[in-house]
Amino acid sequence: MRGGAEKSPESFWHMSDSTDDLYREFIIEEYSNPQNKGQLPDADVVHKEENASCGDMMTVYLKVQDNSLSDIKWSGIGCAISVASMSLVSQYAKGKTFAEIQAVTKKDLEEVLGIRDISPNREKCLMLGLRAVQKAIIKL
Ligand code: FES
């Protein structure tokens, strides 16, 4: 992440994205209080994923048991959408099988976050955390 400063969620919100006020509030709330942030020193796999369009990065730390994710933490900072999405993906993924996690799609995230007609650049923000987790699983 460039500069290392926290970003204001409002400053990274593009008015062209179509989102109801209620969902917008939900995203900012999740961004302000993200879940599963941190690191796992004994992680089975670590993967860093970058959003090439802005340089923001998310690193995920996964602990696995059989074909499931027993624990997940993540570090990195980004815009409101990327952090909210990473937080929600981490909450969903804990305890799920690899197949269940790999089946999560952009559409699923759009529905959970209440985003419609997302622009290509914001799509990269939305998908950053999910891509990190899905690519980490492939490394196992
Ligand atoms: Fe960088 Fe959204 S602006 S992840």
Short mmCIF file of N, CA and C and ligand atoms in Angstrom, two decimals:
data_model
loop_
_atom_site.label_atom_id
_atom_site.label_comp_id
_atom_site.label_asym_id
_atom_site.label_seq_id
_atom_site.Cartn_x
_atom_site.Cartn_y
_atom_site.Cartn_z
N MET A 1 0.85 -1.18 0.00
CA MET A 1 0.00 0.00 0.00
C MET A 1 0.88 1.22 0.00
N ARG A 2 0.61 2.11 -0.93
CA ARG A 2 1.41 3.31 -1.04
C ARG A 2 1.23 4.21 0.18
N GLY A 3 2.33 4.69 0.70
CA GLY A 3 2.25 5.70 1.74
C GLY A 3 1.94 5.15 3.11
N GLY A 4 1.16 4.11 3.20
CA GLY A 4 0.85 3.48 4.48
C GLY A 4 -0.24 4.20 5.27
N ALA A 5 -0.79 5.27 4.75
CA ALA A 5 -1.82 6.00 5.50
C ALA A 5 -3.17 5.33 5.31
N GLU A 6 -4.01 5.43 6.34
CA GLU A 6 -5.37 4.92 6.22
C GLU A 6 -6.12 5.76 5.21
N LYS A 7 -6.99 5.13 4.47
CA LYS A 7 -7.79 5.86 3.51
C LYS A 7 -9.16 6.16 4.08
N SER A 8 -9.68 7.28 3.71
CA SER A 8 -11.04 7.59 4.08
C SER A 8 -11.97 6.80 3.18
N PRO A 9 -12.95 6.08 3.74
CA PRO A 9 -13.85 5.31 2.88
C PRO A 9 -14.57 6.21 1.89
N GLU A 10 -14.94 7.40 2.32
CA GLU A 10 -15.69 8.30 1.45
C GLU A 10 -14.86 8.72 0.25
N SER A 11 -13.56 8.89 0.44
CA SER A 11 -12.73 9.39 -0.64
C SER A 11 -12.54 8.36 -1.75
N PHE A 12 -12.85 7.11 -1.46
CA PHE A 12 -12.67 6.09 -2.48
C PHE A 12 -14.00 5.56 -3.00
N TRP A 13 -15.04 6.28 -2.72
CA TRP A 13 -16.34 5.88 -3.20
C TRP A 13 -16.62 6.60 -4.50
N HIS A 14 -16.94 5.87 -5.52
CA HIS A 14 -17.22 6.51 -6.80
C HIS A 14 -18.72 6.59 -6.97
N MET A 15 -19.20 7.76 -7.29
CA MET A 15 -20.63 7.96 -7.40
C MET A 15 -21.25 7.13 -8.52
N SER A 16 -20.42 6.69 -9.46
CA SER A 16 -20.96 5.91 -10.56
C SER A 16 -21.39 4.51 -10.12
N ASP A 17 -20.87 4.05 -8.99
CA ASP A 17 -21.31 2.76 -8.49
C ASP A 17 -22.71 2.91 -7.91
N SER A 18 -23.56 1.97 -8.25
CA SER A 18 -24.94 2.07 -7.83
C SER A 18 -25.15 1.26 -6.56
N THR A 19 -25.35 1.95 -5.46
CA THR A 19 -25.50 1.27 -4.18
C THR A 19 -26.51 2.02 -3.33
N ASP A 20 -27.42 1.29 -2.72
CA ASP A 20 -28.40 1.93 -1.85
C ASP A 20 -27.70 2.48 -0.62
N ASP A 21 -28.30 3.52 -0.02
CA ASP A 21 -27.72 4.12 1.17
C ASP A 21 -27.50 3.11 2.29
N LEU A 22 -28.46 2.19 2.44
CA LEU A 22 -28.38 1.21 3.51
C LEU A 22 -27.13 0.33 3.33
N TYR A 23 -26.92 -0.13 2.10
CA TYR A 23 -25.76 -0.96 1.83
C TYR A 23 -24.47 -0.17 1.93
N ARG A 24 -24.54 1.07 1.50
CA ARG A 24 -23.37 1.93 1.59
C ARG A 24 -22.95 2.07 3.06
N GLU A 25 -23.92 2.25 3.93
CA GLU A 25 -23.65 2.32 5.36
C GLU A 25 -23.04 1.01 5.86
N PHE A 26 -23.59 -0.10 5.36
CA PHE A 26 -23.11 -1.43 5.75
C PHE A 26 -21.64 -1.60 5.36
N ILE A 27 -21.29 -1.16 4.16
CA ILE A 27 -19.90 -1.28 3.69
C ILE A 27 -18.98 -0.43 4.56
N ILE A 28 -19.39 0.78 4.87
CA ILE A 28 -18.53 1.66 5.67
C ILE A 28 -18.40 1.13 7.09
N GLU A 29 -19.47 0.54 7.62
CA GLU A 29 -19.42 -0.06 8.95
C GLU A 29 -18.43 -1.23 8.95
N GLU A 30 -18.49 -2.07 7.95
CA GLU A 30 -17.59 -3.23 7.85
C GLU A 30 -16.14 -2.74 7.67
N TYR A 31 -15.96 -1.70 6.89
CA TYR A 31 -14.63 -1.12 6.67
C TYR A 31 -14.07 -0.57 7.98
N SER A 32 -14.93 0.04 8.78
CA SER A 32 -14.49 0.67 10.03
C SER A 32 -14.20 -0.36 11.12
N ASN A 33 -14.78 -1.54 10.99
CA ASN A 33 -14.62 -2.57 12.02
C ASN A 33 -14.38 -3.93 11.36
N PRO A 34 -13.28 -4.04 10.61
CA PRO A 34 -13.06 -5.27 9.83
C PRO A 34 -12.75 -6.47 10.73
N GLN A 35 -13.25 -7.61 10.34
CA GLN A 35 -13.07 -8.85 11.12
C GLN A 35 -11.88 -9.66 10.61
N ASN A 36 -11.28 -10.41 11.52
CA ASN A 36 -10.19 -11.35 11.22
C ASN A 36 -8.92 -10.67 10.72
N LYS A 37 -8.72 -9.42 11.09
CA LYS A 37 -7.50 -8.74 10.71
C LYS A 37 -6.36 -9.20 11.61
N GLY A 38 -5.19 -9.42 11.05
CA GLY A 38 -4.04 -9.86 11.82
C GLY A 38 -3.24 -10.86 11.02
N GLN A 39 -2.41 -11.62 11.69
CA GLN A 39 -1.56 -12.61 11.02
C GLN A 39 -1.64 -13.92 11.79
N LEU A 40 -1.32 -15.01 11.10
CA LEU A 40 -1.23 -16.32 11.75
C LEU A 40 0.22 -16.79 11.60
N PRO A 41 0.98 -16.76 12.69
CA PRO A 41 2.39 -17.15 12.60
C PRO A 41 2.57 -18.60 12.14
N ASP A 42 1.60 -19.45 12.43
CA ASP A 42 1.72 -20.86 12.06
C ASP A 42 0.83 -21.20 10.85
N ALA A 43 0.62 -20.22 10.00
CA ALA A 43 -0.24 -20.44 8.82
C ALA A 43 0.33 -21.55 7.94
N ASP A 44 -0.55 -22.31 7.33
CA ASP A 44 -0.13 -23.35 6.38
C ASP A 44 0.19 -22.75 5.02
N VAL A 45 -0.45 -21.62 4.72
CA VAL A 45 -0.15 -20.94 3.46
C VAL A 45 -0.40 -19.45 3.64
N VAL A 46 0.46 -18.68 2.98
CA VAL A 46 0.34 -17.22 2.99
C VAL A 46 0.34 -16.78 1.54
N HIS A 47 -0.55 -15.86 1.22
CA HIS A 47 -0.56 -15.36 -0.17
C HIS A 47 -0.86 -13.86 -0.17
N LYS A 48 -0.07 -13.15 -0.97
CA LYS A 48 -0.28 -11.70 -1.11
C LYS A 48 -0.83 -11.41 -2.49
N GLU A 49 -1.91 -10.65 -2.53
CA GLU A 49 -2.55 -10.31 -3.80
C GLU A 49 -2.59 -8.79 -3.94
N GLU A 50 -2.24 -8.32 -5.13
CA GLU A 50 -2.20 -6.88 -5.37
C GLU A 50 -3.28 -6.47 -6.36
N ASN A 51 -3.87 -5.33 -6.11
CA ASN A 51 -4.73 -4.70 -7.09
C ASN A 51 -3.83 -3.82 -7.95
N ALA A 52 -3.54 -4.29 -9.16
CA ALA A 52 -2.55 -3.61 -10.01
C ALA A 52 -2.99 -2.20 -10.38
N SER A 53 -4.28 -1.93 -10.33
CA SER A 53 -4.74 -0.60 -10.76
C SER A 53 -4.47 0.48 -9.71
N CYS A 54 -4.28 0.08 -8.44
CA CYS A 54 -4.04 1.10 -7.41
C CYS A 54 -2.83 0.78 -6.53
N GLY A 55 -2.34 -0.45 -6.60
CA GLY A 55 -1.18 -0.84 -5.79
C GLY A 55 -1.53 -1.34 -4.41
N ASP A 56 -2.80 -1.33 -4.04
CA ASP A 56 -3.19 -1.86 -2.73
C ASP A 56 -3.00 -3.37 -2.69
N MET A 57 -2.71 -3.88 -1.51
CA MET A 57 -2.45 -5.32 -1.37
C MET A 57 -3.17 -5.90 -0.16
N MET A 58 -3.54 -7.15 -0.28
CA MET A 58 -4.08 -7.92 0.84
C MET A 58 -3.24 -9.19 0.97
N THR A 59 -2.83 -9.50 2.18
CA THR A 59 -2.13 -10.75 2.44
C THR A 59 -3.02 -11.62 3.30
N VAL A 60 -3.22 -12.86 2.89
CA VAL A 60 -4.06 -13.77 3.68
C VAL A 60 -3.20 -14.88 4.28
N TYR A 61 -3.58 -15.28 5.46
CA TYR A 61 -2.88 -16.33 6.22
C TYR A 61 -3.92 -17.41 6.51
N LEU A 62 -3.70 -18.61 5.99
CA LEU A 62 -4.70 -19.67 6.14
C LEU A 62 -4.15 -20.83 6.94
N LYS A 63 -4.99 -21.35 7.81
CA LYS A 63 -4.71 -22.57 8.55
C LYS A 63 -5.74 -23.59 8.05
N VAL A 64 -5.26 -24.77 7.67
CA VAL A 64 -6.19 -25.73 7.08
C VAL A 64 -6.23 -27.03 7.88
N GLN A 65 -7.36 -27.70 7.75
CA GLN A 65 -7.53 -29.01 8.36
C GLN A 65 -8.34 -29.85 7.37
N ASP A 66 -7.80 -30.98 6.98
CA ASP A 66 -8.39 -31.78 5.91
C ASP A 66 -8.61 -30.89 4.69
N ASN A 67 -9.83 -30.80 4.20
CA ASN A 67 -10.09 -29.95 3.03
C ASN A 67 -10.85 -28.69 3.39
N SER A 68 -10.63 -28.22 4.62
CA SER A 68 -11.36 -27.04 5.08
C SER A 68 -10.40 -26.00 5.64
N LEU A 69 -10.93 -24.81 5.75
CA LEU A 69 -10.18 -23.71 6.34
C LEU A 69 -10.51 -23.65 7.82
N SER A 70 -9.55 -23.93 8.68
CA SER A 70 -9.85 -23.89 10.11
C SER A 70 -9.66 -22.48 10.67
N ASP A 71 -8.80 -21.68 10.04
CA ASP A 71 -8.64 -20.30 10.52
C ASP A 71 -8.12 -19.43 9.39
N ILE A 72 -8.43 -18.16 9.47
CA ILE A 72 -7.97 -17.20 8.46
C ILE A 72 -7.76 -15.85 9.12
N LYS A 73 -6.67 -15.22 8.74
CA LYS A 73 -6.42 -13.83 9.12
C LYS A 73 -5.95 -13.11 7.85
N TRP A 74 -6.00 -11.80 7.88
CA TRP A 74 -5.53 -11.05 6.73
C TRP A 74 -4.93 -9.73 7.19
N SER A 75 -4.03 -9.20 6.37
CA SER A 75 -3.46 -7.88 6.64
C SER A 75 -3.42 -7.10 5.34
N GLY A 76 -3.26 -5.82 5.46
CA GLY A 76 -3.26 -4.95 4.29
C GLY A 76 -4.32 -3.89 4.45
N ILE A 77 -4.21 -2.86 3.67
CA ILE A 77 -5.25 -1.84 3.70
C ILE A 77 -5.63 -1.44 2.29
N GLY A 78 -6.82 -0.98 2.16
CA GLY A 78 -7.30 -0.58 0.85
C GLY A 78 -8.51 0.31 1.02
N CYS A 79 -9.28 0.40 -0.02
CA CYS A 79 -10.47 1.26 0.01
C CYS A 79 -11.61 0.56 0.78
N ALA A 80 -12.70 1.28 0.93
CA ALA A 80 -13.83 0.75 1.69
C ALA A 80 -14.34 -0.56 1.12
N ILE A 81 -14.47 -0.63 -0.20
CA ILE A 81 -15.01 -1.85 -0.81
C ILE A 81 -14.06 -3.02 -0.61
N SER A 82 -12.78 -2.82 -0.81
CA SER A 82 -11.84 -3.94 -0.70
C SER A 82 -11.75 -4.45 0.74
N VAL A 83 -11.72 -3.55 1.69
CA VAL A 83 -11.61 -3.97 3.10
C VAL A 83 -12.92 -4.63 3.56
N ALA A 84 -14.05 -4.04 3.21
CA ALA A 84 -15.34 -4.63 3.59
C ALA A 84 -15.47 -6.02 2.98
N SER A 85 -15.10 -6.14 1.73
CA SER A 85 -15.19 -7.42 1.04
C SER A 85 -14.25 -8.45 1.66
N MET A 86 -13.02 -8.04 1.95
CA MET A 86 -12.05 -8.96 2.59
C MET A 86 -12.58 -9.42 3.94
N SER A 87 -13.13 -8.52 4.71
CA SER A 87 -13.67 -8.86 6.02
C SER A 87 -14.79 -9.89 5.90
N LEU A 88 -15.70 -9.65 4.96
CA LEU A 88 -16.84 -10.58 4.79
C LEU A 88 -16.38 -11.92 4.26
N VAL A 89 -15.43 -11.92 3.32
CA VAL A 89 -14.91 -13.18 2.78
C VAL A 89 -14.25 -13.98 3.91
N SER A 90 -13.50 -13.31 4.77
CA SER A 90 -12.82 -14.03 5.86
C SER A 90 -13.83 -14.63 6.82
N GLN A 91 -14.92 -13.93 7.07
CA GLN A 91 -15.95 -14.46 7.98
C GLN A 91 -16.64 -15.66 7.35
N TYR A 92 -16.92 -15.56 6.06
CA TYR A 92 -17.60 -16.66 5.37
C TYR A 92 -16.69 -17.89 5.30
N ALA A 93 -15.40 -17.65 5.00
CA ALA A 93 -14.51 -18.76 4.66
C ALA A 93 -14.15 -19.65 5.85
N LYS A 94 -14.16 -19.08 7.05
CA LYS A 94 -13.73 -19.87 8.21
C LYS A 94 -14.65 -21.07 8.41
N GLY A 95 -14.08 -22.26 8.40
CA GLY A 95 -14.85 -23.49 8.59
C GLY A 95 -15.41 -24.08 7.31
N LYS A 96 -15.29 -23.36 6.20
CA LYS A 96 -15.82 -23.87 4.93
C LYS A 96 -14.81 -24.79 4.23
N THR A 97 -15.34 -25.64 3.35
CA THR A 97 -14.45 -26.49 2.56
C THR A 97 -13.82 -25.65 1.45
N PHE A 98 -12.72 -26.19 0.90
CA PHE A 98 -12.07 -25.47 -0.20
C PHE A 98 -13.03 -25.31 -1.38
N ALA A 99 -13.82 -26.34 -1.64
CA ALA A 99 -14.76 -26.28 -2.77
C ALA A 99 -15.79 -25.17 -2.55
N GLU A 100 -16.26 -25.04 -1.33
CA GLU A 100 -17.25 -23.99 -1.05
C GLU A 100 -16.63 -22.60 -1.26
N ILE A 101 -15.39 -22.45 -0.86
CA ILE A 101 -14.73 -21.14 -1.00
C ILE A 101 -14.45 -20.84 -2.47
N GLN A 102 -14.01 -21.86 -3.20
CA GLN A 102 -13.71 -21.63 -4.63
C GLN A 102 -14.98 -21.34 -5.43
N ALA A 103 -16.13 -21.71 -4.88
CA ALA A 103 -17.39 -21.50 -5.60
C ALA A 103 -17.93 -20.07 -5.43
N VAL A 104 -17.34 -19.29 -4.53
CA VAL A 104 -17.82 -17.92 -4.32
C VAL A 104 -17.47 -17.08 -5.56
N THR A 105 -18.44 -16.28 -6.00
CA THR A 105 -18.25 -15.50 -7.23
C THR A 105 -18.38 -14.00 -6.97
N LYS A 106 -18.04 -13.24 -7.99
CA LYS A 106 -18.22 -11.78 -7.96
C LYS A 106 -19.68 -11.44 -7.68
N LYS A 107 -20.57 -12.19 -8.30
CA LYS A 107 -22.01 -11.94 -8.11
C LYS A 107 -22.41 -12.10 -6.64
N ASP A 108 -21.86 -13.13 -6.00
CA ASP A 108 -22.15 -13.34 -4.57
C ASP A 108 -21.73 -12.12 -3.76
N LEU A 109 -20.53 -11.62 -4.02
CA LEU A 109 -20.05 -10.45 -3.26
C LEU A 109 -20.88 -9.21 -3.56
N GLU A 110 -21.26 -9.04 -4.81
CA GLU A 110 -22.10 -7.90 -5.17
C GLU A 110 -23.42 -7.95 -4.42
N GLU A 111 -23.98 -9.16 -4.31
CA GLU A 111 -25.27 -9.30 -3.62
C GLU A 111 -25.13 -9.00 -2.14
N VAL A 112 -24.09 -9.55 -1.51
CA VAL A 112 -23.91 -9.35 -0.07
C VAL A 112 -23.68 -7.88 0.23
N LEU A 113 -22.90 -7.21 -0.62
CA LEU A 113 -22.56 -5.81 -0.37
C LEU A 113 -23.56 -4.84 -1.00
N GLY A 114 -24.52 -5.36 -1.73
CA GLY A 114 -25.55 -4.50 -2.31
C GLY A 114 -25.05 -3.60 -3.42
N ILE A 115 -24.09 -4.08 -4.19
CA ILE A 115 -23.52 -3.27 -5.27
C ILE A 115 -24.08 -3.76 -6.60
N ARG A 116 -24.51 -2.79 -7.43
CA ARG A 116 -24.98 -3.14 -8.77
C ARG A 116 -24.17 -2.34 -9.79
N ASP A 117 -24.03 -2.91 -10.97
CA ASP A 117 -23.36 -2.21 -12.07
C ASP A 117 -22.00 -1.65 -11.65
N ILE A 118 -21.20 -2.48 -11.04
CA ILE A 118 -19.90 -2.02 -10.56
C ILE A 118 -18.97 -1.74 -11.74
N SER A 119 -18.16 -0.69 -11.62
CA SER A 119 -17.23 -0.34 -12.69
C SER A 119 -16.07 -1.34 -12.67
N PRO A 120 -15.35 -1.49 -13.80
CA PRO A 120 -14.25 -2.46 -13.85
C PRO A 120 -13.18 -2.20 -12.78
N ASN A 121 -12.88 -0.93 -12.51
CA ASN A 121 -11.87 -0.64 -11.49
C ASN A 121 -12.34 -1.02 -10.10
N ARG A 122 -13.60 -0.75 -9.80
CA ARG A 122 -14.13 -1.09 -8.48
C ARG A 122 -14.30 -2.61 -8.35
N GLU A 123 -14.49 -3.28 -9.47
CA GLU A 123 -14.58 -4.74 -9.44
C GLU A 123 -13.27 -5.33 -8.91
N LYS A 124 -12.15 -4.73 -9.29
CA LYS A 124 -10.85 -5.21 -8.78
C LYS A 124 -10.78 -5.04 -7.27
N CYS A 125 -11.33 -3.94 -6.76
CA CYS A 125 -11.38 -3.72 -5.31
C CYS A 125 -12.23 -4.80 -4.64
N LEU A 126 -13.40 -5.02 -5.21
CA LEU A 126 -14.35 -5.99 -4.67
C LEU A 126 -13.73 -7.39 -4.59
N MET A 127 -12.96 -7.75 -5.62
CA MET A 127 -12.47 -9.12 -5.75
C MET A 127 -11.11 -9.37 -5.10
N LEU A 128 -10.44 -8.32 -4.63
CA LEU A 128 -9.07 -8.47 -4.13
C LEU A 128 -8.94 -9.54 -3.04
N GLY A 129 -9.76 -9.46 -2.02
CA GLY A 129 -9.67 -10.41 -0.91
C GLY A 129 -10.06 -11.82 -1.32
N LEU A 130 -11.12 -11.92 -2.10
CA LEU A 130 -11.57 -13.25 -2.54
C LEU A 130 -10.49 -13.92 -3.40
N ARG A 131 -9.91 -13.13 -4.30
CA ARG A 131 -8.84 -13.69 -5.15
C ARG A 131 -7.67 -14.16 -4.30
N ALA A 132 -7.33 -13.38 -3.27
CA ALA A 132 -6.22 -13.75 -2.39
C ALA A 132 -6.48 -15.10 -1.74
N VAL A 133 -7.70 -15.28 -1.22
CA VAL A 133 -8.01 -16.53 -0.53
C VAL A 133 -8.06 -17.69 -1.55
N GLN A 134 -8.70 -17.47 -2.67
CA GLN A 134 -8.82 -18.56 -3.65
C GLN A 134 -7.46 -18.96 -4.22
N LYS A 135 -6.58 -17.99 -4.45
CA LYS A 135 -5.24 -18.32 -4.95
C LYS A 135 -4.39 -19.00 -3.87
N ALA A 136 -4.58 -18.59 -2.62
CA ALA A 136 -3.85 -19.24 -1.52
C ALA A 136 -4.22 -20.72 -1.45
N ILE A 137 -5.49 -21.01 -1.62
CA ILE A 137 -5.95 -22.41 -1.55
C ILE A 137 -5.31 -23.23 -2.68
N ILE A 138 -5.20 -22.63 -3.84
CA ILE A 138 -4.58 -23.34 -4.96
C ILE A 138 -3.12 -23.69 -4.66
N LYS A 139 -2.45 -22.86 -3.87
CA LYS A 139 -1.04 -23.10 -3.53
C LYS A 139 -0.85 -24.31 -2.62
N LEU A 140 -1.91 -24.72 -1.94
CA LEU A 140 -1.78 -25.80 -0.94
C LEU A 140 -1.44 -27.14 -1.58
FE1 FES B 1 -7.17 0.11 -4.04
FE2 FES B 1 -9.81 -0.26 -3.97
S1 FES B 1 -8.73 1.56 -4.49
S2 FES B 1 -8.25 -1.71 -3.52
#
